[in-house]
Short mmCIF file of N, CA and C in Angstrom, two decimals:
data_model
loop_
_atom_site.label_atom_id
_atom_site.label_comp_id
_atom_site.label_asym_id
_atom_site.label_seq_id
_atom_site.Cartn_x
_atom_site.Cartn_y
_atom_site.Cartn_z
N UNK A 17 57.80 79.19 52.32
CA UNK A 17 58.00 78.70 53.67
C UNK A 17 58.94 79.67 54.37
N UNK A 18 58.51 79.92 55.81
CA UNK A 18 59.50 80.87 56.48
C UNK A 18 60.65 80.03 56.98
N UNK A 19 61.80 80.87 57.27
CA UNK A 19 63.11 80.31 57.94
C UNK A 19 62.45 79.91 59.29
N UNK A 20 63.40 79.32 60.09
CA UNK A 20 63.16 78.68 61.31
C UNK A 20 63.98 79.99 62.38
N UNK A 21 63.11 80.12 63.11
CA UNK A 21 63.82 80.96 64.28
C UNK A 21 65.20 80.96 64.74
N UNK A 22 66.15 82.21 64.74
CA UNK A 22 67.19 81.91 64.98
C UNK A 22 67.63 81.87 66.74
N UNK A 23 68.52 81.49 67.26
CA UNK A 23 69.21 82.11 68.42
C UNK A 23 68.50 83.54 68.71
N UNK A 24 67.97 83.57 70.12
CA UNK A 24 67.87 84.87 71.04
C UNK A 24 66.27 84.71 70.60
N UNK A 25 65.46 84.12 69.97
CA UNK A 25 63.75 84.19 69.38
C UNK A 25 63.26 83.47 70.26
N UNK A 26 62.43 83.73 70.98
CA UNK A 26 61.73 83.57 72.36
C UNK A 26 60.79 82.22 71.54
N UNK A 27 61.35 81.06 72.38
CA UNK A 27 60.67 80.13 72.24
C UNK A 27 59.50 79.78 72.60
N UNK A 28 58.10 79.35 71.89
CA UNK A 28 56.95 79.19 72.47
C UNK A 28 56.88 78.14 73.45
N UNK A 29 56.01 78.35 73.94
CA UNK A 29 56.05 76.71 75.44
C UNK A 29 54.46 76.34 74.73
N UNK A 30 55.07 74.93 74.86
CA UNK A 30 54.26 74.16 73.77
C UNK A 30 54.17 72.61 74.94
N UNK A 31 53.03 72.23 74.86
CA UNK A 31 52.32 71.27 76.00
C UNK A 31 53.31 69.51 75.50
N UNK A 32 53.34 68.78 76.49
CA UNK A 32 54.10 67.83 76.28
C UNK A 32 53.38 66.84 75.16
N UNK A 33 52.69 66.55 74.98
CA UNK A 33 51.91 66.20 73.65
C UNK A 33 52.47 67.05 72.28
N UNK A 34 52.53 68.15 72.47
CA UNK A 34 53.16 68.92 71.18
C UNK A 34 54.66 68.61 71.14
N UNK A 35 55.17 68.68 72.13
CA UNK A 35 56.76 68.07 72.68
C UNK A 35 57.02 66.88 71.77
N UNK A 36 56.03 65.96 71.66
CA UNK A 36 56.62 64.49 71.09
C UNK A 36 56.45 64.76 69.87
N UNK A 37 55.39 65.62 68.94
CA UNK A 37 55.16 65.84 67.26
C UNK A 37 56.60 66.62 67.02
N UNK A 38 57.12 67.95 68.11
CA UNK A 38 58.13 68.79 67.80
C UNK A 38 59.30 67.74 67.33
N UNK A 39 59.32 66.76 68.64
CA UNK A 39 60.50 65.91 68.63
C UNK A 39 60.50 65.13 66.96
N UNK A 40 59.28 64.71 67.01
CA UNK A 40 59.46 63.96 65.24
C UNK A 40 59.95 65.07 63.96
N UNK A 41 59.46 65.87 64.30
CA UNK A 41 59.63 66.64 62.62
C UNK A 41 61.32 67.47 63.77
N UNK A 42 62.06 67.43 64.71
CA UNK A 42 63.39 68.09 65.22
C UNK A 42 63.95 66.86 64.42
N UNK A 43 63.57 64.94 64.41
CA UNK A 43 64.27 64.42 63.83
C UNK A 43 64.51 64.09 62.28
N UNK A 44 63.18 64.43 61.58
CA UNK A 44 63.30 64.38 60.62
C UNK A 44 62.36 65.32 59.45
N UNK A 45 62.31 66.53 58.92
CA UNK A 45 61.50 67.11 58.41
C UNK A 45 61.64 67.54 56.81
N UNK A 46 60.96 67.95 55.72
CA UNK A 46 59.74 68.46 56.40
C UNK A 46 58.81 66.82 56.66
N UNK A 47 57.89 66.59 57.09
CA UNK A 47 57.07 65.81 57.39
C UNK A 47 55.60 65.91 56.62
N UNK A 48 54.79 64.98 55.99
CA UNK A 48 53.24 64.98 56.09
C UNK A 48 52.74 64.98 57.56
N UNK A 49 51.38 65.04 57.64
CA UNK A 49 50.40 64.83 58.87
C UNK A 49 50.64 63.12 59.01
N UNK A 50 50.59 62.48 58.00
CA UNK A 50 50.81 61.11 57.99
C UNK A 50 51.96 60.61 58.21
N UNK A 51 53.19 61.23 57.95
CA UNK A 51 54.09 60.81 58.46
C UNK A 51 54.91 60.62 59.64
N UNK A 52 53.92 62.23 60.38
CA UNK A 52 53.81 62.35 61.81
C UNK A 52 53.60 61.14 62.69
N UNK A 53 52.36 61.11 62.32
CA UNK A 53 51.46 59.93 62.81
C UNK A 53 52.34 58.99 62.81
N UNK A 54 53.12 58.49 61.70
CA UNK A 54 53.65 57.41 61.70
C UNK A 54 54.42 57.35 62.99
N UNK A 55 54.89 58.09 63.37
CA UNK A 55 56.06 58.51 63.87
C UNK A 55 56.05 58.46 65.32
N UNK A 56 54.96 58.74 65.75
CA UNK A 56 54.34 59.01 67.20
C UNK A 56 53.36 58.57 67.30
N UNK A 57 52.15 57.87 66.90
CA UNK A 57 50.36 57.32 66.89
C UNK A 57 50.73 56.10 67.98
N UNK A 58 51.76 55.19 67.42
CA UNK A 58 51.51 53.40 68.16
C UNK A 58 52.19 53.81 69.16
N UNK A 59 53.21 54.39 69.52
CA UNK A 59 53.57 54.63 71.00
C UNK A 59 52.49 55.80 72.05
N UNK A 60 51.78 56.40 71.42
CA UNK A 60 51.13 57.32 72.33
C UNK A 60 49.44 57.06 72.06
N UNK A 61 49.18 55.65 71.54
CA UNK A 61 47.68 55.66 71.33
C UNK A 61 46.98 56.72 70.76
N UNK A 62 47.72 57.25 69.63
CA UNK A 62 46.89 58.78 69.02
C UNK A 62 46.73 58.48 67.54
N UNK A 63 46.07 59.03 66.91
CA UNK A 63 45.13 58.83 65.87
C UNK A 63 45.63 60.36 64.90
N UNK A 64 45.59 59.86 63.65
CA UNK A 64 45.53 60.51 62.59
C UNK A 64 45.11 62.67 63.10
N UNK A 65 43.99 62.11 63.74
CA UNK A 65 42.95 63.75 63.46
C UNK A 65 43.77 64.41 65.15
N UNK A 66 44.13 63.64 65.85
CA UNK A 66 44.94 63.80 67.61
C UNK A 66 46.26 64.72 66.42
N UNK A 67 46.85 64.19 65.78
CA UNK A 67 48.17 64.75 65.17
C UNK A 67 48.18 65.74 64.35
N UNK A 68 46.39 66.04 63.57
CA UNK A 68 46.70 67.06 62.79
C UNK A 68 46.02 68.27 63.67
N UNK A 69 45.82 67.54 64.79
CA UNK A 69 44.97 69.17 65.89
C UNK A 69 46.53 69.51 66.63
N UNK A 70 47.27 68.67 67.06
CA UNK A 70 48.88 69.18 67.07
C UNK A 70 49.33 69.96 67.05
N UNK A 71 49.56 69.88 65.34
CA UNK A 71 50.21 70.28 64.23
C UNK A 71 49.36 71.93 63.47
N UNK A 72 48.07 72.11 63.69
CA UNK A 72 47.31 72.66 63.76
C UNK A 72 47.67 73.96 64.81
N UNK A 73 47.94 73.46 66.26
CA UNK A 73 47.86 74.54 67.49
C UNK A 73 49.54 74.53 66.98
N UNK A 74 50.30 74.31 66.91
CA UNK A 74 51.78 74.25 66.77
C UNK A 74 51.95 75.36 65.42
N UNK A 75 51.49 75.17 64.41
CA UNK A 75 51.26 76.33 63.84
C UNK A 75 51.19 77.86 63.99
N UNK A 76 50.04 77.71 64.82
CA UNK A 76 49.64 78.61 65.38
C UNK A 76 50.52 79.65 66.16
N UNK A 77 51.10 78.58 67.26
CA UNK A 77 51.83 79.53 67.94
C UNK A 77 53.15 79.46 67.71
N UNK A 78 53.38 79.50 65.84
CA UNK A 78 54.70 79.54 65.36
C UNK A 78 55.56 79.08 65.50
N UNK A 79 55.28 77.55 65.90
CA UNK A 79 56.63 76.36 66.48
C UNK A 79 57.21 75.78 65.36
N UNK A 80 55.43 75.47 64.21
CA UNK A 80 55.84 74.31 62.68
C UNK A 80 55.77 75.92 61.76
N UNK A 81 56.39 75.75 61.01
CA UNK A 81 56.00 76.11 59.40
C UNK A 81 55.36 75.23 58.38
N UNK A 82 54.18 75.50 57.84
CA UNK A 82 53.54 74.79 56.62
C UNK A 82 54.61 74.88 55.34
N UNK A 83 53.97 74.05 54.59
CA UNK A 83 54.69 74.31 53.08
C UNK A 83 53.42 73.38 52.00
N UNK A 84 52.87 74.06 50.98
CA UNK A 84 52.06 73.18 50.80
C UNK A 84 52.52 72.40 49.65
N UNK A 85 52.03 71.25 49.61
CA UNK A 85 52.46 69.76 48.68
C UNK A 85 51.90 69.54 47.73
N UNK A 86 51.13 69.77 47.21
CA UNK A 86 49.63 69.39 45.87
C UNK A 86 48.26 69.61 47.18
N UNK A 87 47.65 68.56 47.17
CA UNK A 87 46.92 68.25 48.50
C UNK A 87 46.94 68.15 49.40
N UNK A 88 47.99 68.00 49.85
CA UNK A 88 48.85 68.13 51.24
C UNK A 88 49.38 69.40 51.80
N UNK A 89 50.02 69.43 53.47
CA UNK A 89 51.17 70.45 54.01
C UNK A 89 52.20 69.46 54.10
N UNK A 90 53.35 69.96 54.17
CA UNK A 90 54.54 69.44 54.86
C UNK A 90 54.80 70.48 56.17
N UNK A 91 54.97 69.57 57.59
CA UNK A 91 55.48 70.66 58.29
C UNK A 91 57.03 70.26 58.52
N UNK A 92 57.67 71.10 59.36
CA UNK A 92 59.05 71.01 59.57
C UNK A 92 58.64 72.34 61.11
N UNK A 93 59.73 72.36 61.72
CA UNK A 93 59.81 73.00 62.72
C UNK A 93 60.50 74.56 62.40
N UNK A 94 60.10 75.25 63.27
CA UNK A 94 59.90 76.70 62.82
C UNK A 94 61.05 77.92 64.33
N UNK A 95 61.68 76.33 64.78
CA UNK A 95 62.69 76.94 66.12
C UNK A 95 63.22 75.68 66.08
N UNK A 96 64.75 76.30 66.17
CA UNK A 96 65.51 75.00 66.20
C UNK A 96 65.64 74.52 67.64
N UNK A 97 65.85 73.02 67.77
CA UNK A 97 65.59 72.59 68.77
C UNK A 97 66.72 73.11 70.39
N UNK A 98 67.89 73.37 69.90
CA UNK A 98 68.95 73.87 70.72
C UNK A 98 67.96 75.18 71.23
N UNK A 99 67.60 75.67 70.30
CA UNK A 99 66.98 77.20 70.85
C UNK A 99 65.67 76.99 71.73
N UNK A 100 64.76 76.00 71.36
CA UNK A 100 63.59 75.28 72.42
C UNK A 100 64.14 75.27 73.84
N UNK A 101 65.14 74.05 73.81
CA UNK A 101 65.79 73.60 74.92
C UNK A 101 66.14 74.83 75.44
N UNK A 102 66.84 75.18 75.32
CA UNK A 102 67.39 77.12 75.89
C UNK A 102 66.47 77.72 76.41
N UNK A 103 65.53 77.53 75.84
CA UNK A 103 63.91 78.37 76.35
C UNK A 103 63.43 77.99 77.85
N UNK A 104 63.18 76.66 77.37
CA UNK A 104 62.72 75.94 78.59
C UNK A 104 63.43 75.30 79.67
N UNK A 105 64.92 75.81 79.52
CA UNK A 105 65.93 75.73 80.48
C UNK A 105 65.99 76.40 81.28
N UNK A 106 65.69 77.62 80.33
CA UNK A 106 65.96 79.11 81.40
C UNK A 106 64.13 79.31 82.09
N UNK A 107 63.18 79.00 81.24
CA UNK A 107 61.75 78.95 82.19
C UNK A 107 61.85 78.54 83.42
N UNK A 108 62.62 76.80 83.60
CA UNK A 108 62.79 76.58 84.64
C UNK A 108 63.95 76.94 85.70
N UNK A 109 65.03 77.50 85.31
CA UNK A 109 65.40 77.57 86.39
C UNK A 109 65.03 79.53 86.67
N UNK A 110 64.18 79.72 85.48
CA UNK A 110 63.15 81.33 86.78
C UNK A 110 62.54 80.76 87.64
N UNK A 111 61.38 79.98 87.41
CA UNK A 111 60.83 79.87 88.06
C UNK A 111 60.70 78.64 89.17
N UNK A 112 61.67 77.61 89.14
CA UNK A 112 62.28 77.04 90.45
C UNK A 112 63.57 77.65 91.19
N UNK A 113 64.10 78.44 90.57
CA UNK A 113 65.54 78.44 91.09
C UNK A 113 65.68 80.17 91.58
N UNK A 114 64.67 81.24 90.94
CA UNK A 114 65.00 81.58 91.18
C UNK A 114 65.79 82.80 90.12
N UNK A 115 65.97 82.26 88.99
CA UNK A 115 67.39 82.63 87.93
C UNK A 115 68.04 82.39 88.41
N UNK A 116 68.97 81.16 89.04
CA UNK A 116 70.56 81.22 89.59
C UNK A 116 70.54 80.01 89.20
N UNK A 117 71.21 79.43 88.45
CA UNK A 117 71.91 78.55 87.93
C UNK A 117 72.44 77.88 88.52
N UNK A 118 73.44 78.53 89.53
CA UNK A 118 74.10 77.64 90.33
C UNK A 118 72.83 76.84 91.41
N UNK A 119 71.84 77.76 91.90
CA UNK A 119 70.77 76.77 92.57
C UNK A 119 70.77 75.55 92.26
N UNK A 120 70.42 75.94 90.90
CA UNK A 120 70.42 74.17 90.25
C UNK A 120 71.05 73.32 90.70
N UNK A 121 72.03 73.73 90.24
CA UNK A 121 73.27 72.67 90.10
C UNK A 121 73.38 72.34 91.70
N UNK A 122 73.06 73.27 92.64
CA UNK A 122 73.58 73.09 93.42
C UNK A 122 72.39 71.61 94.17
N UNK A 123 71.24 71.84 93.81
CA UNK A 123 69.81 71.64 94.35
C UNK A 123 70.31 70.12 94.35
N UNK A 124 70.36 70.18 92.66
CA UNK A 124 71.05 68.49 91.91
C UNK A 124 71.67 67.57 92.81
N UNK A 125 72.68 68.52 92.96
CA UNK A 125 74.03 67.93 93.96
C UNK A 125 73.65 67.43 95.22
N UNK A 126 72.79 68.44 96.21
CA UNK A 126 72.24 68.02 97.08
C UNK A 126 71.30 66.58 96.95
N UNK A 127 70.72 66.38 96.00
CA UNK A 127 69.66 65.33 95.73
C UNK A 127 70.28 64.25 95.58
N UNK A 128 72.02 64.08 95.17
CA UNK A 128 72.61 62.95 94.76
C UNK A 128 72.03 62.61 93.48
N UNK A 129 71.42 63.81 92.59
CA UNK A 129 71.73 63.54 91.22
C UNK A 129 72.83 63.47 89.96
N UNK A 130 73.72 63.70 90.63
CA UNK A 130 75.08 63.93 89.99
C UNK A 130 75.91 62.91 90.22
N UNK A 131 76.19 62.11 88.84
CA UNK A 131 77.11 60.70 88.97
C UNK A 131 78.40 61.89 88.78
N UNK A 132 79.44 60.54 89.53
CA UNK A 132 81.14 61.47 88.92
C UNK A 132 81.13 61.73 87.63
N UNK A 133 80.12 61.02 86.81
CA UNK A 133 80.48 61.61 85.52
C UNK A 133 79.99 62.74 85.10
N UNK A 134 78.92 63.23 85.57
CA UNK A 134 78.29 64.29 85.48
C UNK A 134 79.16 65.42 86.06
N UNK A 135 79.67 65.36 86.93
CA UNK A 135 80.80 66.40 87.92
C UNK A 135 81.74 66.32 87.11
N UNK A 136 82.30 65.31 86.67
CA UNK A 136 83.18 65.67 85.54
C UNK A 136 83.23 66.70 83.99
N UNK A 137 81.81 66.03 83.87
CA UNK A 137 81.45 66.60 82.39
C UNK A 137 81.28 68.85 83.16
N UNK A 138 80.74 68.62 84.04
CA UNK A 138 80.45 70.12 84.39
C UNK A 138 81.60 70.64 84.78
N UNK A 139 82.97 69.65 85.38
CA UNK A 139 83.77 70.78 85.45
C UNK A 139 84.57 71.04 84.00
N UNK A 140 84.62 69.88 83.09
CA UNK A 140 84.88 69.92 82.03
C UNK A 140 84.48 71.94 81.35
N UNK A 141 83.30 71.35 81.40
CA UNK A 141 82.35 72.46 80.88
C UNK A 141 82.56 74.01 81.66
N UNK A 142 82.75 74.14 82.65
CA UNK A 142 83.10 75.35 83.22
C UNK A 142 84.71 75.83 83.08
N UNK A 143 85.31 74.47 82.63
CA UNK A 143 87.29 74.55 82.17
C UNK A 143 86.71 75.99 80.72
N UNK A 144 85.89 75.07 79.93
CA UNK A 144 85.86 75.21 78.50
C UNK A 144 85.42 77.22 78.26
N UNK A 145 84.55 77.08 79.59
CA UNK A 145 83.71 78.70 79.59
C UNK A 145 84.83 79.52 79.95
N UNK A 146 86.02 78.79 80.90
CA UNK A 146 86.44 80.19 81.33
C UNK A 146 88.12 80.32 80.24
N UNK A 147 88.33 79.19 79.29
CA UNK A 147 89.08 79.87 78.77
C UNK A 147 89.13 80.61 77.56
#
């Protein structure tokens, strides 16, 4: 089995359906195809063969790592999830914002998405960067 992608490894963008299998085996891995299922089928109306075509394209574009079991794979995830998130943080704010960060934040602000606690936690967070 290969290691899992470290920091700075260009995360694949993987469709929101693959998003919820990633999320099961980010919480608990390695995983069967069946255990997947377990995991995600009754909340998303999906079926056994829906999870191993998944797990299948997720493969593929190097998100899971296999490991094989007797008759079975086990997958587990192949990018840690901090490094996903990072990916698709920075996708979006290229391509809404621009690359400027502060857009964001700023966009947010404008929208009245920002409770005081949130303004707190960010100035928190900008205390923490600059010392």
């Amino acid at each position: 089995m290969t290691q899992a992608k470290g920091r700075g490894a260009e995360a694949p963008q993987i469709s929101e359906a693959e998003h919820a299998v990633m999320e099961a085996l980010w919480q608990r891995s390695p995983l069967t195809a069946n255990e997947v299922c377990e995991c995600v089928c009754s909340t998303r109306d999906w079926s056994l063969p829906t999870v191993k075509t998944l797990l299948s394209r997720l493969v593929t574009k190097q998100a899971v790592m296999t490991q094989p079991d007797g008759r079975r794979f086990l997958y587990s995830p192949a990018i840690a999830r901090d490094d996903y998130v990072g990916g698709e943080s920075r996708r979006l704010v290229d391509r809404l914002f621009g690359g400027s960060t502060a857009s964001l934040v700023a966009h947010l602000a404008e929208q009245e998405a920002l409770s005081e606690s949130d303004i707190a936690e960010i100035e928190a967070l900008l205390k923490e960067i600059r010392a």
